[in-house]
Short mmCIF file of C-alpha atoms and ligand atoms in Angstrom, two decimals:
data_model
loop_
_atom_site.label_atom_id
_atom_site.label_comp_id
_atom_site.label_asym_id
_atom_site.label_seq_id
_atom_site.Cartn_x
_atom_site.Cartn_y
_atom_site.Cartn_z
CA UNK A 1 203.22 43.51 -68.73
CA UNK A 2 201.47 45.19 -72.08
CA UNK A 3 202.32 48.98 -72.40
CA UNK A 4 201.48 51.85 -74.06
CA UNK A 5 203.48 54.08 -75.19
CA UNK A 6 202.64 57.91 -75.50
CA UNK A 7 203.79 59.33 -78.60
CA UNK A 8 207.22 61.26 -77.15
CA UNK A 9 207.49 65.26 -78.15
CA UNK A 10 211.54 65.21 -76.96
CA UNK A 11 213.79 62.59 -78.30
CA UNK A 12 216.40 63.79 -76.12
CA UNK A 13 214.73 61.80 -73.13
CA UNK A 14 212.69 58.41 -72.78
CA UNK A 15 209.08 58.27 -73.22
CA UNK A 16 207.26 57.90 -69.76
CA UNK A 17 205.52 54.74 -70.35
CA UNK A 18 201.85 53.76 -68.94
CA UNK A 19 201.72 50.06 -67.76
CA UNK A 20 198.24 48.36 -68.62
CA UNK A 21 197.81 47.70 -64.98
CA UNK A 22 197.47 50.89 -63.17
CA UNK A 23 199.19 51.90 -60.23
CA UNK A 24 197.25 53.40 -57.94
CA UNK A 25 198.79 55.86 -55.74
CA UNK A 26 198.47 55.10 -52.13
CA UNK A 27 201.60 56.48 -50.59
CA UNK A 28 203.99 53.01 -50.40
CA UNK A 29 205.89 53.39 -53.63
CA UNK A 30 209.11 51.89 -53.00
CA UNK A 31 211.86 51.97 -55.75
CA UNK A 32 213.99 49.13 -56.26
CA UNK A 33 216.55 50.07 -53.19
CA UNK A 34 213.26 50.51 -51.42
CA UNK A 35 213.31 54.44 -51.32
CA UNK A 36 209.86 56.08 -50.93
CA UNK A 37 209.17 58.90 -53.07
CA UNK A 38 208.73 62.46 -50.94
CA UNK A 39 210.31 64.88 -51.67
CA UNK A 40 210.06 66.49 -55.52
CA UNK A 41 212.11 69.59 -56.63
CA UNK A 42 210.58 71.53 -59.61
CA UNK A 43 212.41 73.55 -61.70
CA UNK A 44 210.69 76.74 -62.91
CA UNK A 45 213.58 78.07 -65.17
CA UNK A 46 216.36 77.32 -66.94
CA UNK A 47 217.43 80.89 -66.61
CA UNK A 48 219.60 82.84 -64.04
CA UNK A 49 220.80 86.21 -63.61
CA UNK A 50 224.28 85.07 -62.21
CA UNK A 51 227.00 83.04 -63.50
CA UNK A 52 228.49 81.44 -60.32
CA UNK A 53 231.53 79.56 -62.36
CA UNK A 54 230.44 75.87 -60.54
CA UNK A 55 226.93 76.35 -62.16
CA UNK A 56 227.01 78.42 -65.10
CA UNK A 57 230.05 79.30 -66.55
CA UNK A 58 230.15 82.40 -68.49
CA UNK A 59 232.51 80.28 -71.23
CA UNK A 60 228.77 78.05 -71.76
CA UNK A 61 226.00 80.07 -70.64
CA UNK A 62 226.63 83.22 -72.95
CA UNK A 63 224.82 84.91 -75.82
CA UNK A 64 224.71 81.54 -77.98
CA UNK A 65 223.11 79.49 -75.19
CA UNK A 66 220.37 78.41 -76.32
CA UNK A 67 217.68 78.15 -73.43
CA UNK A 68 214.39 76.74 -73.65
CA UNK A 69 212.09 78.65 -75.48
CA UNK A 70 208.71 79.81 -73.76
CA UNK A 71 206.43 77.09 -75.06
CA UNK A 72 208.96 74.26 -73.94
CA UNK A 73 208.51 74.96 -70.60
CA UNK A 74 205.74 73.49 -67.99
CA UNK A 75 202.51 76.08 -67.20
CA UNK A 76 201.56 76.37 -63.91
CA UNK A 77 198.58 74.69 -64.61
CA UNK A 78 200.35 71.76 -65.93
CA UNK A 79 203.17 71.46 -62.71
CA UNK A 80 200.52 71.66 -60.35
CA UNK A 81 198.52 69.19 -62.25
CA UNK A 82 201.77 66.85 -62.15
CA UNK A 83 202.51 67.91 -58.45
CA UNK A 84 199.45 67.20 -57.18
CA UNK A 85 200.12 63.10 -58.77
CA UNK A 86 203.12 63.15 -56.83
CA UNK A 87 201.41 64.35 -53.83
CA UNK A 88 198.92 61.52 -54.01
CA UNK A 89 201.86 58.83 -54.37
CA UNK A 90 203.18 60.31 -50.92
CA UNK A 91 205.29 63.58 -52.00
CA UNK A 92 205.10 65.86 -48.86
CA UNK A 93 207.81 67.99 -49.65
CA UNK A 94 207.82 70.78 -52.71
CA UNK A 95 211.26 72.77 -53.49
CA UNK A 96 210.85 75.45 -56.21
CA UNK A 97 214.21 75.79 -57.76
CA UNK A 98 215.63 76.44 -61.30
CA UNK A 99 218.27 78.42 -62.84
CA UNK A 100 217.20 81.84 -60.94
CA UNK A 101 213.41 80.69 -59.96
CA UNK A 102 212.08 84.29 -58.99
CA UNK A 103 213.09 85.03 -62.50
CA UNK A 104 209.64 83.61 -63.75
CA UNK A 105 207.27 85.72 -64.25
CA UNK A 106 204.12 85.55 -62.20
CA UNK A 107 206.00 82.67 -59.79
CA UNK A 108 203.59 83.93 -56.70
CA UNK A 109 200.33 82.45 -58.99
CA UNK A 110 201.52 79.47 -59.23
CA UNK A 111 202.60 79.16 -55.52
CA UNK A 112 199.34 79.98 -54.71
CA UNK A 113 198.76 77.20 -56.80
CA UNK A 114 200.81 75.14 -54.55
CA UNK A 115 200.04 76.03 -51.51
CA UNK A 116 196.49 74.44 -51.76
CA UNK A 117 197.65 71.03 -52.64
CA UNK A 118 196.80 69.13 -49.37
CA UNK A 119 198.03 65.65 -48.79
CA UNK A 120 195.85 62.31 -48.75
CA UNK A 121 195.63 62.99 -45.02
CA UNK A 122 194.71 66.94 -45.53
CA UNK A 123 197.92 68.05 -45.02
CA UNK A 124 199.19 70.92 -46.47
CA UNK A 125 202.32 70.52 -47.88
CA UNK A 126 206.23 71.64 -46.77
CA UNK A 127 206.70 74.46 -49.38
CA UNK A 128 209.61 75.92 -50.08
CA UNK A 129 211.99 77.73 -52.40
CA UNK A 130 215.81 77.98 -53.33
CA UNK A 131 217.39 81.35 -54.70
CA UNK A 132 220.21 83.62 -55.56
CA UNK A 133 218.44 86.16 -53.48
CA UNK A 134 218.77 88.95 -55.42
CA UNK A 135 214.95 89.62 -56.09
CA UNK A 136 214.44 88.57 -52.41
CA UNK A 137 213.97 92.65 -51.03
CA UNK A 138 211.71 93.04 -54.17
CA UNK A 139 209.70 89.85 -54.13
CA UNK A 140 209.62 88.65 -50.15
CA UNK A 141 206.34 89.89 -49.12
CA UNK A 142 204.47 88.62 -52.76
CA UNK A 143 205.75 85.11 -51.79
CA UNK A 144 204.78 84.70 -48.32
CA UNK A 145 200.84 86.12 -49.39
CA UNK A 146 201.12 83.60 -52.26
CA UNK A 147 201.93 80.84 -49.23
CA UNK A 148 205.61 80.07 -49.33
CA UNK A 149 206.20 79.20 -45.86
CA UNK A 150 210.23 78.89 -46.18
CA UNK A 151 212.78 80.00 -48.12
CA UNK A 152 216.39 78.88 -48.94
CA UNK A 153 218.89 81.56 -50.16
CA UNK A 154 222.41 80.62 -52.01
CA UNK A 155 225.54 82.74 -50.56
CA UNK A 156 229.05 82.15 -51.12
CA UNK A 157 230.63 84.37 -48.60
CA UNK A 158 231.16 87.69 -47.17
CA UNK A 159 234.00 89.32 -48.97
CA UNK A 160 232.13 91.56 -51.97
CA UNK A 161 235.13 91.12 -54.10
CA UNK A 162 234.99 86.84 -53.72
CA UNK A 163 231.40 87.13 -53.70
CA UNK A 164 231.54 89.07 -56.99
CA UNK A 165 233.59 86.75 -58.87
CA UNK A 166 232.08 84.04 -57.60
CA UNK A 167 229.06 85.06 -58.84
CA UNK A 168 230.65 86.54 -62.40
CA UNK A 169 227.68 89.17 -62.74
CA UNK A 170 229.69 91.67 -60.09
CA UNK A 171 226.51 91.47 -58.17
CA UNK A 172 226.88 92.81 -54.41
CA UNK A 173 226.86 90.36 -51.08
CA UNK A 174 225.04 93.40 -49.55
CA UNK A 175 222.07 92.62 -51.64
CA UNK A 176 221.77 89.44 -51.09
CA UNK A 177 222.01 89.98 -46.96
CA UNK A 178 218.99 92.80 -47.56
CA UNK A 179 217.26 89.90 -49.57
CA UNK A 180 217.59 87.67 -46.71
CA UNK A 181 216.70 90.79 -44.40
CA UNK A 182 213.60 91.23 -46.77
CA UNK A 183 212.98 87.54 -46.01
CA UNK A 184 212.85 87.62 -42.26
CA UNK A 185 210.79 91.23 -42.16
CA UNK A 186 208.07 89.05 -43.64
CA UNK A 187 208.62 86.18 -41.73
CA UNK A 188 209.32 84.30 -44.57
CA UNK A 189 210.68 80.32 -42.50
CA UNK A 190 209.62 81.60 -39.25
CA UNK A 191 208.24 79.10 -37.07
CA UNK A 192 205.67 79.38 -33.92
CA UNK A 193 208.14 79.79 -31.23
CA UNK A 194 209.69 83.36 -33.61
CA UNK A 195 212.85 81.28 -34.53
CA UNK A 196 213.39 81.33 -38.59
CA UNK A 197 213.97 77.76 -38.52
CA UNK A 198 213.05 77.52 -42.19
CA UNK A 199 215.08 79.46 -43.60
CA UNK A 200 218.49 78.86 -44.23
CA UNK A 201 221.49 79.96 -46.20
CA UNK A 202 223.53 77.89 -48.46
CA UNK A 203 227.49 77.83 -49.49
CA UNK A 204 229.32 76.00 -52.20
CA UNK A 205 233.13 75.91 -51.20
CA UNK A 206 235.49 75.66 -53.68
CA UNK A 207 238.93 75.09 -52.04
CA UNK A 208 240.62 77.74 -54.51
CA UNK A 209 238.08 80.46 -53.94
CA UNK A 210 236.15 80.97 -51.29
CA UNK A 211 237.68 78.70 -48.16
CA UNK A 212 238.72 81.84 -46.25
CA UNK A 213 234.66 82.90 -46.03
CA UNK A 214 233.79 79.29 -43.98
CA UNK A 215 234.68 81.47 -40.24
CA UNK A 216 233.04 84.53 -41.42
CA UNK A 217 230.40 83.26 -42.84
CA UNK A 218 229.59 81.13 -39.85
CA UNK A 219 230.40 84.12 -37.08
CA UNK A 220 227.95 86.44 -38.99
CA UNK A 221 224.66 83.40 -39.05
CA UNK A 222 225.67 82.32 -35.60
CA UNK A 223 222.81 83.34 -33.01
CA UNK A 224 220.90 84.77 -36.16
CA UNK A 225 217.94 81.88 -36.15
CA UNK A 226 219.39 81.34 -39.71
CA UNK A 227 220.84 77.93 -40.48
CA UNK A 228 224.45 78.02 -42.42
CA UNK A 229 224.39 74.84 -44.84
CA UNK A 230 227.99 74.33 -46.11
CA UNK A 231 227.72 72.25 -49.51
CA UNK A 232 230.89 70.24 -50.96
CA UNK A 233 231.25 71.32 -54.31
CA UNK A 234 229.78 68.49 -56.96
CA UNK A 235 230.35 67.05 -60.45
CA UNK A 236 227.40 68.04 -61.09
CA UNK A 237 226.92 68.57 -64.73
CA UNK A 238 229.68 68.66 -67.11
CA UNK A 239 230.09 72.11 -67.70
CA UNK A 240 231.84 73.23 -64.51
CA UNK A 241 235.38 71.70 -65.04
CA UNK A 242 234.68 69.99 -61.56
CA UNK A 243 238.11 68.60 -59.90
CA UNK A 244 238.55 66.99 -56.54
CA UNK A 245 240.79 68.76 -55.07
CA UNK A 246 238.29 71.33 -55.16
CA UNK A 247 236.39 69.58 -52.68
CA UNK A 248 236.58 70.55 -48.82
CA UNK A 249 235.56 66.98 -47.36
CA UNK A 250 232.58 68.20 -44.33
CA UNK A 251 234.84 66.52 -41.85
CA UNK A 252 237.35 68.81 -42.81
CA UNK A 253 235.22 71.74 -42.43
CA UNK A 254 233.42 70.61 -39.02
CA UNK A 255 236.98 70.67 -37.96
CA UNK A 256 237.61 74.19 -38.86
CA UNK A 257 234.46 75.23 -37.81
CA UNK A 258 235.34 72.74 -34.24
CA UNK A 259 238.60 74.97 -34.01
CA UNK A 260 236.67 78.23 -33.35
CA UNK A 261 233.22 77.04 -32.04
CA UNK A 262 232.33 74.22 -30.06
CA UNK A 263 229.94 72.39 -31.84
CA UNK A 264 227.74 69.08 -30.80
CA UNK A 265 226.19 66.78 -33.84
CA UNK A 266 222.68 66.92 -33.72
CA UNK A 267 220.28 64.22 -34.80
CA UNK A 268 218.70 64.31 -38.52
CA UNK A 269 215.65 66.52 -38.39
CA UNK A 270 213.82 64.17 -40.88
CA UNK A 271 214.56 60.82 -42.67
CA UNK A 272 216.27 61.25 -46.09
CA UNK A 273 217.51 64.97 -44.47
CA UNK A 274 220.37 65.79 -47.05
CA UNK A 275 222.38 67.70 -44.68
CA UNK A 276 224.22 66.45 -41.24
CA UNK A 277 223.36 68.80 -38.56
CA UNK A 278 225.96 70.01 -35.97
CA UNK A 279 224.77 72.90 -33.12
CA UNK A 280 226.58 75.41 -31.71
CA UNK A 281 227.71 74.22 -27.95
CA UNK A 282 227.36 76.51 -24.60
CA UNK A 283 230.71 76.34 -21.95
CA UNK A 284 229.01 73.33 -20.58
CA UNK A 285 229.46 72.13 -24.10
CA UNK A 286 225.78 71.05 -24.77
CA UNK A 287 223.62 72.10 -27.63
CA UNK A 288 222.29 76.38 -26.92
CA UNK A 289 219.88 76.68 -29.36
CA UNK A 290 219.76 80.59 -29.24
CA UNK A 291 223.34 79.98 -31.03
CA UNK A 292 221.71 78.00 -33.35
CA UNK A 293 223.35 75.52 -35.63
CA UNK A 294 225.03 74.62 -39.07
CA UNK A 295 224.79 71.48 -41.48
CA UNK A 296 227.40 70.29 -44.07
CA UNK A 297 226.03 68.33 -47.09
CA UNK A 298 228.73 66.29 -48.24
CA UNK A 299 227.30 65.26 -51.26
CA UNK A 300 231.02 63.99 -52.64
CA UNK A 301 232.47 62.44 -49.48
CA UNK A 302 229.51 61.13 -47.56
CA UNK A 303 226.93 59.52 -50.60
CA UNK A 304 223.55 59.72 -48.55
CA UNK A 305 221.89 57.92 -51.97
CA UNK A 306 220.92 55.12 -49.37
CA UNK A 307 217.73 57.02 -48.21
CA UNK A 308 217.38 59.36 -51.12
CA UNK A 309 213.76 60.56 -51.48
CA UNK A 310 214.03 62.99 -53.91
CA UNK A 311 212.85 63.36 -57.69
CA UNK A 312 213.22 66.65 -59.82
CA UNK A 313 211.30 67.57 -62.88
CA UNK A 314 212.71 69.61 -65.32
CA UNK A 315 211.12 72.93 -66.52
CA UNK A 316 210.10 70.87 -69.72
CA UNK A 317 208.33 68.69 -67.26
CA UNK A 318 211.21 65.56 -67.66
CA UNK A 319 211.56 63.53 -64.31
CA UNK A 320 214.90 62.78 -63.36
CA UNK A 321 215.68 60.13 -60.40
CA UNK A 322 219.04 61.44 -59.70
CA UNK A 323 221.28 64.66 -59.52
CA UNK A 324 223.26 63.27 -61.36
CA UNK A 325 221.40 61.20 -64.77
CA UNK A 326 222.17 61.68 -67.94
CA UNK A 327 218.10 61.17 -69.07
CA UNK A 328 214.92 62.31 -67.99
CA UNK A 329 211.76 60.52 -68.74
CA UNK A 330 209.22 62.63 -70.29
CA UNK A 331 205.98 63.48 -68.87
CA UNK A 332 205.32 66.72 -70.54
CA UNK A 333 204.85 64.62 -73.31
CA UNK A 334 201.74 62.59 -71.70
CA UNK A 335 200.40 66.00 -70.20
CA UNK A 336 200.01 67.42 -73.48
CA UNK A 337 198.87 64.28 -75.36
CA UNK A 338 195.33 63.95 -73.50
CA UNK A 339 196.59 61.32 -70.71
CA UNK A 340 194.23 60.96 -67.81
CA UNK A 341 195.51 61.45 -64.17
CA UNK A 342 195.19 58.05 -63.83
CA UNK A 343 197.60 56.72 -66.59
CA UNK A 344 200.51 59.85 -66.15
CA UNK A 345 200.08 58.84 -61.76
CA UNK A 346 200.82 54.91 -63.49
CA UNK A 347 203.52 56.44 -65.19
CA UNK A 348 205.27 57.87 -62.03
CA UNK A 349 204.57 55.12 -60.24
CA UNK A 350 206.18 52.71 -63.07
CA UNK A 351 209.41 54.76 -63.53
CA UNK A 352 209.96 55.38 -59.64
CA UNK A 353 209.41 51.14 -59.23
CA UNK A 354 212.15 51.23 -61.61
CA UNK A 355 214.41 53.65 -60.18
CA UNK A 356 217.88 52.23 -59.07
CA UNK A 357 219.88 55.31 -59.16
CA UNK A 358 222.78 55.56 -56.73
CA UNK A 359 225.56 57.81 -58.61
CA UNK A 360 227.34 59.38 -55.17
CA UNK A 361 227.37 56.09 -53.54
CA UNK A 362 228.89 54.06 -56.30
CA UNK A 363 231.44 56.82 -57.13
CA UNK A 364 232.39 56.54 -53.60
CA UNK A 365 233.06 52.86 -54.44
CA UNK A 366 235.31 54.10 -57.52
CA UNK A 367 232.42 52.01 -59.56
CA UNK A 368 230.74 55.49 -60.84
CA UNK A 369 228.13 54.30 -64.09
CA UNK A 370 229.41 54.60 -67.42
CA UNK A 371 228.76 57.65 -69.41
CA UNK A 372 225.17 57.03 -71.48
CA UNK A 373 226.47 56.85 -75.00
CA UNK A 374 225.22 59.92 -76.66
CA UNK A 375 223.88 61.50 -73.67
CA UNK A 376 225.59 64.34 -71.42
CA UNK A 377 224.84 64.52 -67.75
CA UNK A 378 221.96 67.09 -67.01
CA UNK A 379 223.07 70.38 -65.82
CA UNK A 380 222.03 71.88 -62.00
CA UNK A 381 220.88 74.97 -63.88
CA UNK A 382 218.18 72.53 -65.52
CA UNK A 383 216.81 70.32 -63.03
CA UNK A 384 217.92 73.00 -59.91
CA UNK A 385 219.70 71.22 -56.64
N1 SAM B 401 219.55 79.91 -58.48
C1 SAM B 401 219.12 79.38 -57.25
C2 SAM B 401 220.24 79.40 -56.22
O1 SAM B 401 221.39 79.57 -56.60
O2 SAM B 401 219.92 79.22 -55.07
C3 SAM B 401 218.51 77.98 -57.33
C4 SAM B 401 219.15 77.01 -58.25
S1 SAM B 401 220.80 76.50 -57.80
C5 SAM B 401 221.17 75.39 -59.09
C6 SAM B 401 220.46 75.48 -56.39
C7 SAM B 401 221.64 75.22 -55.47
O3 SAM B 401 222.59 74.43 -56.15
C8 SAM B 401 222.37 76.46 -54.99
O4 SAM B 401 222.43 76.46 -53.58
C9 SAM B 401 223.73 76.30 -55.59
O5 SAM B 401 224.72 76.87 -54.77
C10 SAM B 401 223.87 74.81 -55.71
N2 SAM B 401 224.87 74.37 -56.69
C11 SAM B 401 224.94 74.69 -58.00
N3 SAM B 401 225.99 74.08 -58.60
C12 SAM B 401 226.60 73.35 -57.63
C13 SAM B 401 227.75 72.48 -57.60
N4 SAM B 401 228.48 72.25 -58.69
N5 SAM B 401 228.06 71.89 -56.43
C14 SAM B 401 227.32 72.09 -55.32
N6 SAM B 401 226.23 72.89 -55.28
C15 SAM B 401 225.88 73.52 -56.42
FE1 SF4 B 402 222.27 80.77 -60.98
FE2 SF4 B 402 221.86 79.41 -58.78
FE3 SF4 B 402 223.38 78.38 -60.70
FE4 SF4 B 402 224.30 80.44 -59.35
S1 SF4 B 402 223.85 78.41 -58.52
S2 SF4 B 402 224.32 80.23 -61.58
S3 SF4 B 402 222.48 81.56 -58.90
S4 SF4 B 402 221.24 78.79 -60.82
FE1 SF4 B 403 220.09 60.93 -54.74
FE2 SF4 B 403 221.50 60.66 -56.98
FE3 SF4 B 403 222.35 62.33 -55.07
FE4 SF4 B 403 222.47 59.66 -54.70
S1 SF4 B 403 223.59 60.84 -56.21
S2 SF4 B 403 221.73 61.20 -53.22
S3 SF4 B 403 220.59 59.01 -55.78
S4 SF4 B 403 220.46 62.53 -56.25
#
């Protein structure tokens, strides 16, 4: 196949290439494990107002960071542009995530922005958002007008003092609960039947640190209409001096979690669903779903890269096909070069054919890639989780 090849503005990634055939998008782009595309996570910023020591440690992110500067990053104009190509090769999913996403200015405009994407069907689209929550009381009712319809909020645990180191700013756990309060007063994830099934709270463990907040955690979300999501600390990046024995394996956890609540496994909510879904259990020991229910993502033990969906473009607009790459392929680079929707929705559609990404599942396998010469595995406060 003849190519052209967009003159690249980053030589830290590869250029996204335009075959001479277009691909059209028509919603059946398969990669080569056969993975459709759905599900697309933008990063807004690489910027965050906490340090939480598994995604920006203080030693790395300090005063000689250097983070992108202003005109490196994506407009709005220019994600929605891209968004709305992914859209029309059958993305039905949109996560806004970063570093600290409510840190960027104006956000609301270009959820608005969002919001009015529709599908090929007329569909609007599942919108949604990941944060610290510490603008959350401040920002809540700005993002539902804008359209947000759910929200995800990052918490560690209970304890102020674990919660404040964890974090490394000293920022307060009560905060982030009035954030979440702030969240639910607007109905921010609340669904038809009142229940605030979208929105949901998310904890890293880290054996060493915050273990001790699993039963607390889960005893203050039970019966709330929140869901707890308990995430197994990842390699992600290679900043965070990540060690296994970090790692609480889910089973582990469901079996701590088994100890004090009866719980029932639940069936996925939606293919390519990262997290395993487990409800709270009445005497009879059936699902009550006024108790609600938790999830574990167990990125580390349990690779799910078999029905991964998901691709994540930088705030630099580079598209990354896994977590875990080491290289993004750069379509800010065709946005800004005069490409036509046409040849940057060819461009997707070549690199996602192309895809064959599977880092979780191979390290599983004790056959993880080997390191890209030159290259450093991207960092979750770049691309966002
Ligand atoms: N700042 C926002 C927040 O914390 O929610 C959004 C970006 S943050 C990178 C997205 C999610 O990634 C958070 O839920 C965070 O806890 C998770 N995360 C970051 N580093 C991680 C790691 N090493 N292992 C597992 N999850 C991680
Ligand atoms: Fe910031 Fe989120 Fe990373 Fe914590 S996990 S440092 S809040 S980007
Ligand atoms: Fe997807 Fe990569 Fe995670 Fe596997 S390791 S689930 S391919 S992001």
């Amino acid at each position: 196949m003849s190519e052209r090849v967009i003159p690249l503005l980053d030589l830290r990634n590869r250029a996204a290439i335009v075959p001479a055939q277009a691909i059209v998008p028509n919603g059946l782009l398969g990669d080569q494990r056969g993975r459709p595309l759905r599900d697309l996570r933008i990063s807004v910023t690489d910027r965050c107002n906490f340090r939480c020591n598994y995604c920006m440690p203080k030693e790395v992110f300090n005063n000689d960071y250097k983070y992108l500067p202003h005109s490196s990053l994506l407009s709005f104009e220019e994600i929605t542009r891209v968004a709305s190509l992914f859209v029309a090769h059958g993305v039905q999913k949109l996560r806004l995530t970063g570093g600290e996403p409510l840190l960027r200015k104006n956000l609301e405009i270009l959820i608005e922005q969002l919001a009015a994407l529709r599908t090929p069907e007329g569909q609007p689209l599942d919108l949604t958002l990941t944060t610290n929550g510490s603008l959350l009381r401040r920002k809540a009712a700005g993002l539902k007008a804008a359209g947000l319809q759910r929200v995800t909020v990052s918490l560690d645990g209970l304890d102020d003092a674990i919660f404040r180191a964890m974090n490394d700013v000293d920022f307060p756990v009560a905060d982030v609960l009035d954030g979440i309060e702030a969240a639910k007063e607007v109905g921010l994830g609340q669904d038809t039947k009142g229940r605030f099934s979208g929105l949901k709270v998310n904890m890293v463990v880290k054996k060493s640190t915050n273990l001790g907040e699993i039963i607390p955690m889960a005893r203050h979300f039970r019966g709330s209409g929140i869901t707890l999501r308990f995430i197994e600390y990842m390699d992600v990046g290679e900043t965070n001096g990540w060690q296994m024995d970090e790692v609480l394996p889910s089973a582990e956890l469901i079996k701590l979690l088994q100890a004090e609540f009866p719980l029932v496994q639940l069936e996925p909510s939606a293919p390519g669903e990262t997290a395993q879904r487990w409800g709270y259990a009445n005497a009879q020991g059936e699902f009550d779903p006024s108790l609600g229910e938790v999830g574990v993502i167990s990125s580390v033990t349990q690779a799910f890269c078999g029905d991964c969906n998901r691709a994540r473009l930088s705030t630099e607009g580079q598209l990354y096909l896994c977590l875990f790459a080491a290289e993004g392929h750069d379509l800010r680079g065709l946005l800004r070069n005069g490409a036509s929707d046409q040849d940057i929705a060819s461009a997707i559609g070549l690199i996602w054919q192309e895809r064959d990404d599977r880092y979780s599942e191979l390290r599983g396998l004790n056959l993880q890639p080997p390191p890209t010469p030159g290259k450093k595995r991207v960092e979750m406060s770049y691309i966002g989780g």
